[in-house]
Coordinates of C-alpha atoms and ligand atoms in Angstrom, one line a residue:
X1 CA -3.2 -3.3 16.2
X2 CA -6.0 -3.0 14.3
X3 CA -7.4 -0.3 12.0
X4 CA -10.7 1.7 12.8
X5 CA -13.6 1.4 10.6
X6 CA -13.2 5.2 10.4
X7 CA -9.3 5.0 8.9
X8 CA -9.5 1.8 6.9
X9 CA -10.6 3.7 3.6
X10 CA -14.1 2.8 5.0
X11 CA -15.4 6.5 4.4
X12 CA -16.4 5.6 0.9
X13 CA -17.9 2.3 1.9
X14 CA -19.9 4.1 4.8
X15 CA -21.3 6.4 1.8
X16 CA -21.8 3.2 -0.3
X17 CA -24.0 1.8 2.3
X18 CA -25.8 4.9 2.6
X19 CA -26.2 4.1 -1.2
X20 CA -27.1 0.9 -1.5
X21 CA -29.4 0.6 1.7
X22 CA -32.2 2.9 1.7
X23 CA -34.0 2.8 4.9
X24 CA -37.7 1.4 4.9
X25 CA -36.6 -0.5 1.9
X26 CA -37.2 -4.4 1.8
X27 CA -34.4 -6.8 1.8
X28 CA -32.0 -4.8 4.1
X29 CA -30.5 -7.6 5.7
X30 CA -29.6 -9.0 2.5
X31 CA -28.4 -5.7 1.0
X32 CA -26.3 -5.5 4.2
X33 CA -24.7 -8.8 4.1
X34 CA -23.8 -8.7 0.5
X35 CA -22.5 -4.9 0.6
X36 CA -20.2 -6.1 3.7
X37 CA -18.7 -9.3 1.9
X38 CA -18.0 -7.6 -1.1
X39 CA -15.7 -5.1 1.1
X40 CA -14.2 -7.4 2.7
X41 CA -13.8 -9.6 -0.4
X42 CA -12.5 -6.6 -2.7
X43 CA -10.0 -5.5 0.3
X44 CA -11.8 -2.2 0.7
X45 CA -12.4 -3.3 4.4
X46 CA -8.8 -4.8 5.2
X47 CA -8.0 -7.3 7.7
X48 CA -8.1 -6.2 11.2
X49 CA -10.3 -3.3 10.4
X50 CA -12.6 -2.9 13.3
X51 CA -16.5 -2.5 12.0
X52 CA -18.4 0.5 13.7
X53 CA -20.6 -0.8 16.6
X54 CA -24.0 -2.6 15.5
X55 CA -25.8 0.8 17.3
X56 CA -23.8 3.3 15.5
X57 CA -24.0 2.0 11.8
X58 CA -27.8 0.8 12.3
X59 CA -28.2 4.6 13.1
X60 CA -26.3 5.9 10.8
X61 CA -28.0 3.6 8.1
X62 CA -31.5 4.0 9.3
X63 CA -32.0 0.3 10.3
X64 CA -32.9 -1.7 13.6
X65 CA -29.6 -2.2 15.2
X66 CA -30.8 -6.3 15.4
X67 CA -30.8 -6.1 11.6
X68 CA -27.1 -4.7 11.9
X69 CA -26.3 -7.6 14.9
X70 CA -27.7 -9.9 12.8
X71 CA -25.6 -9.7 9.8
X72 CA -22.4 -9.4 11.8
X73 CA -23.5 -13.0 13.5
X74 CA -23.9 -14.2 10.0
X75 CA -20.7 -13.1 8.7
X76 CA -18.7 -14.0 11.6
X77 CA -20.5 -17.5 10.9
X78 CA -19.2 -17.3 7.6
X79 CA -15.7 -16.7 8.7
X80 CA -15.7 -13.3 7.2
X81 CA -15.4 -11.4 10.7
X82 CA -14.5 -12.2 14.1
X83 CA -16.0 -10.7 17.3
X84 CA -15.2 -10.8 20.9
X85 CA -17.0 -9.4 23.8
X86 CA -15.6 -6.3 24.5
X87 CA -13.2 -6.0 21.6
X88 CA -15.8 -5.4 18.8
X89 CA -15.8 -6.7 15.5
X90 CA -13.4 -6.9 13.1
X91 CA -12.0 -8.4 9.7
X92 CA -10.7 -11.5 9.0
X93 CA -8.2 -12.3 6.1
X94 CA -9.3 -13.7 3.2
X95 CA -7.4 -15.0 0.0
X96 CA -9.0 -13.1 -2.7
X97 CA -12.4 -14.1 -4.0
X98 CA -13.5 -17.4 -2.6
X99 CA -15.6 -17.4 0.5
X100 CA -13.7 -18.4 3.2
X101 CA -14.7 -22.0 5.0
X102 CA -16.8 -21.8 8.0
X103 CA -14.6 -20.8 10.8
X104 CA -16.5 -21.8 14.0
X105 CA -14.9 -21.5 17.6
X106 CA -12.9 -18.4 17.1
X107 CA -10.3 -18.0 19.4
X108 CA -10.7 -15.1 21.9
X109 CA -6.9 -13.6 21.3
X110 CA -5.5 -10.3 20.6
X111 CA -5.2 -9.3 17.0
X112 CA -1.6 -9.5 15.8
X113 CA -0.8 -7.0 12.9
X114 CA 1.4 -8.1 10.5
X115 CA -0.4 -6.3 7.6
X116 CA 1.8 -5.5 4.5
X117 CA 2.8 -2.1 3.7
X118 CA 2.6 -0.6 7.0
X119 CA 5.6 1.0 8.7
X120 CA 5.8 0.6 12.4
X121 CA 4.0 4.0 13.4
X122 CA 4.5 3.7 16.9
X123 CA 8.0 4.8 16.5
X124 CA 6.6 8.1 14.1
X125 CA 9.2 10.9 15.2
X126 CA 6.5 12.6 17.1
X127 CA 8.8 15.5 19.1
X128 CA 10.4 16.1 15.6
X129 CA 7.6 16.2 13.7
X130 CA 6.2 18.6 16.1
X131 CA 9.1 21.1 16.6
X132 CA 9.3 21.2 12.7
X133 CA 5.4 22.1 12.7
X134 CA 6.1 24.7 15.1
X135 CA 8.7 25.9 13.4
X136 CA 7.1 25.8 9.9
X137 CA 3.8 27.5 11.4
X138 CA 5.9 30.3 13.1
X139 CA 7.8 30.9 9.9
X140 CA 5.1 30.4 7.4
X141 CA 4.9 33.7 5.2
X142 CA 1.4 34.5 4.9
X143 CA 0.9 33.5 1.3
X144 CA 1.5 30.3 2.4
X145 CA -2.1 30.7 3.9
X146 CA -3.6 31.2 0.3
X147 CA -3.8 28.8 -2.2
X148 CA -0.6 29.1 -4.3
X149 CA 1.3 26.9 -6.3
X150 CA -0.9 23.8 -8.1
X151 CA 2.5 21.7 -7.8
X152 CA 2.8 22.2 -4.0
X153 CA 4.5 24.3 -1.7
X154 CA 8.0 25.6 -3.2
X155 CA 9.7 24.8 0.5
X156 CA 8.9 21.3 0.3
X157 CA 9.4 21.0 -3.9
X158 CA 13.2 22.2 -3.0
X159 CA 13.6 19.9 0.3
X160 CA 12.5 16.7 -1.6
X161 CA 14.6 18.1 -5.1
X162 CA 17.3 17.8 -2.9
X163 CA 16.6 14.7 -1.1
X164 CA 15.3 12.7 -3.8
X165 CA 19.0 13.5 -5.7
X166 CA 20.9 12.7 -2.9
X167 CA 19.2 9.3 -1.7
X168 CA 17.7 8.1 -4.7
X169 CA 19.4 9.1 -7.5
X170 CA 16.5 10.9 -9.0
X171 CA 17.4 13.7 -11.7
X172 CA 15.3 16.2 -10.9
X173 CA 15.1 20.2 -9.9
X174 CA 12.3 21.5 -7.6
X175 CA 10.6 22.6 -10.7
X176 CA 9.4 19.1 -11.9
X177 CA 8.4 18.2 -8.2
X178 CA 4.5 17.8 -7.6
X179 CA 3.2 17.3 -4.0
X180 CA 0.1 14.7 -3.7
X181 CA -1.8 13.2 -1.6
X182 CA 0.6 9.3 -1.9
X183 CA 1.1 7.3 -4.9
X184 CA -2.1 5.8 -5.0
X185 CA -3.1 9.9 -5.7
X186 CA -0.2 9.8 -8.2
X187 CA -1.8 7.1 -9.8
X188 CA -5.1 8.5 -10.2
X189 CA -3.9 11.7 -11.8
X190 CA -1.8 9.4 -14.0
X191 CA -5.1 7.6 -15.1
X192 CA -7.0 10.6 -15.9
X193 CA -4.0 12.3 -17.7
X194 CA -4.1 8.9 -19.8
X195 CA -7.9 7.9 -19.6
X196 CA -9.1 7.1 -23.5
X197 CA -5.5 6.3 -24.8
X198 CA -5.4 2.3 -24.6
X199 CA -5.1 0.4 -21.2
X200 CA -2.0 0.8 -18.9
X201 CA -0.3 -2.1 -18.2
X202 CA 0.7 -3.3 -15.0
X203 CA 2.6 -6.3 -13.2
X204 CA 0.6 -9.5 -12.8
X205 CA 1.7 -9.0 -9.4
X206 CA 0.9 -6.0 -7.7
X207 CA -0.9 -3.6 -5.5
X208 CA -5.0 -4.4 -6.0
X209 CA -5.7 -0.9 -4.9
X210 CA -4.0 0.9 -8.0
X211 CA -5.8 -1.4 -10.4
X212 CA -9.2 -0.8 -8.7
X213 CA -8.5 3.1 -8.2
X214 CA -7.7 2.9 -12.1
X215 CA -10.8 1.0 -12.9
X216 CA -13.1 3.8 -11.2
X217 CA -11.7 5.9 -13.7
X218 CA -12.8 3.9 -16.6
X219 CA -8.9 3.5 -17.0
X220 CA -8.2 -0.7 -18.0
X221 CA -5.1 -2.5 -16.8
X222 CA -3.3 -5.1 -18.7
X223 CA -0.9 -7.6 -16.9
X224 CA 2.8 -8.3 -18.0
X225 CA 4.2 -11.3 -16.7
X226 CA 6.6 -11.2 -13.8
X227 CA 9.6 -13.8 -13.0
X228 CA 12.6 -13.7 -10.6
X229 CA 14.3 -10.7 -13.0
X230 CA 11.1 -8.9 -12.4
X231 CA 8.1 -7.4 -14.8
X232 CA 8.8 -9.1 -18.5
X233 CA 9.1 -5.8 -20.1
X234 CA 9.4 -7.1 -23.7
X235 CA 5.3 -8.3 -23.1
X236 CA 5.1 -4.3 -23.7
X237 CA 5.7 -4.8 -27.2
X238 CA 2.8 -6.5 -27.7
X239 CA 0.3 -4.6 -26.2
X240 CA -1.1 -1.3 -27.4
X241 CA -0.4 0.5 -23.9
X242 CA 0.8 4.3 -23.4
X243 CA 2.1 3.4 -20.2
X244 CA 3.5 0.9 -17.7
X245 CA 3.0 0.8 -13.8
X246 CA 6.3 -0.7 -12.2
X247 CA 8.1 -1.3 -8.9
X248 CA 11.2 -1.5 -10.3
X249 CA 13.5 -1.1 -7.4
X250 CA 11.8 -3.3 -5.0
X251 CA 9.0 -5.6 -7.0
X252 CA 5.3 -5.2 -5.0
X253 CA 4.6 -7.7 -3.8
X254 CA 7.7 -10.5 -4.8
X255 CA 10.9 -8.2 -3.5
X256 CA 13.1 -8.3 -6.6
X257 CA 14.7 -5.7 -8.0
X258 CA 14.1 -4.9 -12.1
X259 CA 17.1 -6.8 -13.8
X260 CA 19.4 -4.3 -15.2
X261 CA 18.7 -5.3 -18.8
X262 CA 15.0 -4.9 -18.3
X263 CA 15.4 -1.4 -17.0
X264 CA 17.5 -0.5 -20.2
X265 CA 14.6 -2.7 -22.2
X266 CA 11.8 -0.7 -20.7
X267 CA 13.4 2.5 -21.2
X268 CA 14.1 1.5 -24.9
X269 CA 10.2 0.7 -25.7
X270 CA 9.3 3.7 -24.2
X271 CA 11.7 6.4 -26.0
X272 CA 10.9 4.2 -29.4
X273 CA 7.1 4.3 -28.8
X274 CA 6.3 7.3 -27.1
X275 CA 5.1 5.7 -23.9
X276 CA 5.9 6.4 -20.2
X277 CA 7.1 4.6 -17.4
X278 CA 5.5 5.1 -14.0
X279 CA 8.5 4.4 -11.4
X280 CA 6.7 3.3 -8.5
X281 CA 9.5 4.2 -5.5
X282 CA 7.4 3.2 -2.4
X283 CA 10.1 1.5 0.2
X284 CA 13.1 2.6 -1.9
X285 CA 15.0 4.1 1.0
X286 CA 14.9 0.3 3.0
X287 CA 17.5 -1.6 1.6
X288 CA 19.5 -4.0 4.5
X289 CA 22.2 -5.8 2.7
X290 CA 23.8 -3.0 0.4
X291 CA 23.3 0.4 -1.1
X292 CA 19.6 0.8 -2.2
X293 CA 18.9 0.5 -6.0
X294 CA 18.6 3.8 -7.7
X295 CA 15.6 4.9 -9.3
X296 CA 14.7 4.0 -13.0
X297 CA 13.6 7.5 -13.5
X298 CA 17.3 8.7 -13.4
X299 CA 17.9 6.5 -16.9
X300 CA 14.9 8.6 -18.6
X301 CA 13.6 11.5 -16.7
X302 CA 12.0 12.4 -20.1
X303 CA 9.9 9.5 -20.3
X304 CA 9.6 8.2 -16.7
X305 CA 7.4 9.8 -13.9
X306 CA 8.7 9.1 -10.6
X307 CA 6.4 8.2 -7.8
X308 CA 7.1 8.6 -4.3
X309 CA 5.9 8.8 -0.4
X310 CA 5.8 8.7 3.1
X311 CA 3.6 6.1 3.6
X312 CA 6.6 3.4 4.2
X313 CA 8.9 5.7 5.8
X314 CA 6.3 7.9 8.1
X315 CA 3.0 6.9 8.4
X316 CA 0.5 6.2 5.7
X317 CA -2.1 8.1 7.4
X318 CA -0.1 11.4 6.3
X319 CA -1.2 10.9 3.0
X320 CA 1.9 13.0 1.9
X321 CA 3.4 11.5 -1.6
X322 CA 5.4 13.4 -4.7
X323 CA 5.8 12.8 -8.1
X324 CA 8.5 13.7 -10.4
X325 CA 7.4 14.9 -13.5
X326 CA 8.9 15.1 -17.1
X327 CA 8.4 18.8 -18.5
X328 CA 6.4 17.2 -21.1
X329 CA 3.9 16.3 -18.9
X330 CA 3.7 18.9 -16.3
X331 CA 0.8 20.8 -17.5
X332 CA -1.5 17.5 -17.9
X333 CA -0.6 16.4 -14.5
X334 CA -1.5 19.9 -13.3
X335 CA -4.8 20.3 -14.7
X336 CA -5.7 16.5 -13.8
X337 CA -5.3 17.7 -10.3
X338 CA -7.6 20.5 -10.7
X339 CA -5.5 23.6 -11.1
X340 CA -4.5 23.9 -7.9
X341 CA -3.1 22.4 -4.6
X342 CA -6.2 20.9 -3.6
X343 CA -4.8 17.8 -1.6
X344 CA -2.3 18.3 0.6
X345 CA -2.5 20.9 3.0
X346 CA 0.3 23.7 3.4
X347 CA 1.0 23.5 6.8
X348 CA 2.0 19.7 6.8
X349 CA 4.1 20.7 3.6
X350 CA 6.0 23.2 5.3
X351 CA 6.7 21.1 8.4
X352 CA 8.1 18.3 6.0
X353 CA 10.0 20.6 4.6
X354 CA 11.8 21.7 7.9
X355 CA 11.7 18.2 8.6
X356 CA 13.5 16.9 5.7
X357 CA 16.1 20.2 5.8
X358 CA 17.0 19.6 9.6
X359 CA 18.1 16.2 8.6
X360 CA 15.4 14.6 10.7
X361 CA 13.9 12.6 8.1
X362 CA 17.3 10.8 7.4
X363 CA 17.5 10.4 11.0
X364 CA 14.3 8.6 11.4
X365 CA 14.8 6.3 7.9
X366 CA 18.2 5.5 9.2
X367 CA 16.9 4.4 12.6
X368 CA 13.8 2.5 11.1
X369 CA 16.5 0.8 8.6
X370 CA 18.5 -0.7 11.4
X371 CA 15.2 -1.7 13.2
X372 CA 13.5 -3.3 10.2
X373 CA 16.3 -5.0 9.1
X374 CA 16.8 -6.8 12.7
X375 CA 13.1 -7.8 12.4
X376 CA 13.5 -9.3 8.7
X377 CA 16.5 -11.0 9.9
X378 CA 14.6 -12.5 13.4
X379 CA 11.7 -13.7 11.1
X380 CA 14.1 -15.5 8.2
X381 CA 15.8 -17.3 11.2
X382 CA 12.5 -18.1 12.8
X383 CA 11.1 -19.2 9.3
X384 CA 14.4 -22.0 8.7
X385 CA 12.5 -24.3 10.0
X386 CA 9.3 -24.5 8.1
X387 CA 8.1 -25.7 4.7
X388 CA 8.1 -22.2 3.1
X389 CA 10.1 -20.1 0.4
X390 CA 11.3 -16.6 1.2
X391 CA 10.8 -14.5 -2.1
X392 CA 13.4 -11.3 -2.5
X393 CA 15.8 -9.0 -1.5
X394 CA 16.8 -7.8 1.8
X395 CA 15.0 -5.0 2.3
X396 CA 11.5 -2.9 2.4
X397 CA 8.8 -3.5 5.1
X398 CA 7.1 -6.9 3.9
X399 CA 8.6 -10.6 3.2
X400 CA 6.5 -13.0 0.7
X401 CA 6.4 -16.5 2.4
X402 CA 5.7 -19.0 -0.8
X403 CA 3.7 -21.8 0.2
X404 CA 3.0 -25.3 -1.0
X405 CA 0.3 -25.3 -3.2
X406 CA -3.4 -25.0 -2.0
X407 CA -2.3 -24.0 1.3
X408 CA -2.3 -20.4 1.3
X409 CA -6.2 -20.1 2.0
X410 CA -6.0 -22.5 5.4
X411 CA -3.0 -20.4 6.3
X412 CA -4.9 -17.4 6.1
X413 CA -7.9 -18.9 7.6
X414 CA -6.0 -19.9 10.7
X415 CA -4.3 -16.5 10.9
X416 CA -7.3 -15.1 11.2
X417 CA -8.7 -17.4 13.9
X418 CA -5.2 -16.3 15.8
X419 CA -6.1 -12.9 15.7
X420 CA -3.6 -12.0 13.1
X421 CA -3.9 -9.7 10.1
X422 CA -2.0 -10.7 7.0
X423 CA -2.4 -10.5 3.5
X424 CA -2.6 -13.4 0.7
X425 CA -1.1 -13.2 -2.3
X426 CA -3.9 -14.5 -4.5
X427 CA -5.7 -10.7 -4.4
X428 CA -2.2 -9.2 -5.5
X429 CA -3.0 -11.5 -8.9
X430 CA -4.2 -9.3 -12.0
X431 CA -7.8 -10.9 -12.7
X432 CA -6.2 -11.2 -16.8
X433 CA -3.1 -12.6 -15.8
X434 CA -2.8 -15.7 -17.9
X435 CA -1.8 -19.2 -17.2
X436 CA 1.8 -18.8 -18.3
X437 CA 2.1 -16.8 -15.1
X438 CA 3.0 -18.5 -11.8
X439 CA 0.2 -18.7 -9.5
X440 CA 1.7 -19.6 -6.0
X441 CA 0.0 -19.7 -2.8
X442 CA 1.7 -17.6 -0.2
X443 CA 1.1 -14.7 2.2
X444 CA 2.7 -11.1 2.8
X445 CA 4.1 -10.6 6.0
X446 CA 4.7 -6.7 7.0
X447 CA 7.4 -7.3 9.9
X448 CA 7.4 -3.5 10.0
X449 CA 3.8 -3.0 11.4
X450 CA 3.7 -4.2 14.6
X451 CA 5.5 -2.1 17.6
X452 CA 8.8 -3.5 18.7
X453 CA 7.0 -5.1 21.9
X454 CA 4.1 -6.6 19.7
X455 CA 6.5 -7.9 17.3
X456 CA 7.6 -11.3 19.0
X457 CA 4.3 -12.3 19.9
X458 CA 3.2 -11.7 16.5
X459 CA 6.0 -13.8 14.7
X460 CA 5.2 -16.6 17.6
X461 CA 1.6 -16.4 16.6
X462 CA 2.3 -16.6 12.8
X463 CA 4.9 -19.7 13.4
X464 CA 2.0 -21.2 15.0
X465 CA -0.2 -20.9 12.3
X466 CA 2.2 -22.6 10.4
X467 CA 3.0 -25.2 12.6
X468 CA -0.9 -26.0 13.3
X469 CA -1.1 -25.6 8.9
X470 CA 1.3 -29.0 8.6
X471 CA 4.0 -26.9 7.6
X472 CA 7.0 -27.4 10.2
X473 CA 9.8 -29.1 8.7
Ligands
PLP501 C1 3.7 -0.9 -4.3 C2 3.0 -0.2 -3.2 N1 3.1 1.3 -4.0 C3 2.9 2.6 -3.4 C4 2.4 2.5 -2.0 C5 2.1 3.4 -1.0 O1 0.9 4.2 -1.7 P1 0.3 5.6 -0.6 O2 1.6 6.5 -0.9 O3 -0.8 6.0 -1.0 O4 0.2 5.3 0.9 C6 2.2 1.1 -1.4 C7 1.8 1.1 0.3 O5 1.7 -0.1 0.7 C8 2.8 0.0 -1.7 O6 2.7 -1.2 -1.5

């Protein structure tokens, strides 16, 4: 499956292009080339994203169709994009900042979606969701259609407080829950709250999207190391930082939990210094070998801000997330959000409230947990004949394959040519991470992303790439 231009975060890009490329200006072809290269390199155009047809992009930007078609052809030639008659033009994988080698002779294969972070949305529980949506709309009080509590609908906050307490061990009541448009939005709100108080500490490997979102708000980030016990939280003592963003239950991307001693140590740091911990519990429900590790927030609800979303459990496209915010922080967060619930529509909130309260959310998660567990086992088994390492717990929707040195780029290039969307590790590394932070080559395989029928072909295609890269044992 591929991501279309319209839902790959490309609306911003589209607007950016219009800013950069003014009709009638000179050198528009070079400007377009530069802007598209930057977008792929930075990840704003994710691997697998389909670009708009040259005719419509040309019309939108006030350029000739030839200019756009030539720019696409050039980028195909450079190895950033691929195209095929009838299938359009799409973004290939890149390993980070460097330009990919020239990618001639692209094979006409379908795209295999192994993109990190995505659930199998072909299993979205449409029937149950539609039933919840119908019930939510028919029983919604009239006042639900007016702008209401900035924290979100009380029905959803009640349902989330019950769910998060039961399933993730979070210590909360509905009063402390703030509904937001995903974890990314939560990070942005916190960025606004903490702006001007010094850089926010982040894991040396972590989601670049969050670093970029903070940078866009003029909030710098500073990396702390990551080792097999998770984030090296002792390093916080040497930094003048008001907060740290962590993935304690399941490190993103390497997949280990934050060691118990470090969980205690980071809470101790927060209490000693008046700092805060942002607990990104992005996939906490998906543990396959034992009970999930509970949220860090439970250790210290006064200094830990819990964040979660429906992006792994249901769909990233819902843009539905939540925070559990300490009392001492809630006004600042609501101010940062604009003082009203501007982001998540009330009917989606009421639908989700019904969906949780009826047990449909738990049921869906149980079903997907079994399915993902099987997929992960199949993938691990299939990889046993290859010279790759597998990092992390039996959990989540991704698997990190560590590769021999200097092979990531080649594997990504071959994967791109085979039509596989897969993420490289390099892009997850903080640009300021020092030489003492190990710098492994690797790829992040999103085994949850494809539909069931597409999973085996996608894994076969990946194994073929590893074979062709000389990594079979
Ligand atoms: C580490 C991490 N945090 C959070 C998220 C979810 O972000 P959002 O809720 O904004 O979709 C993801 C999804 O890819 C993730 O990988």
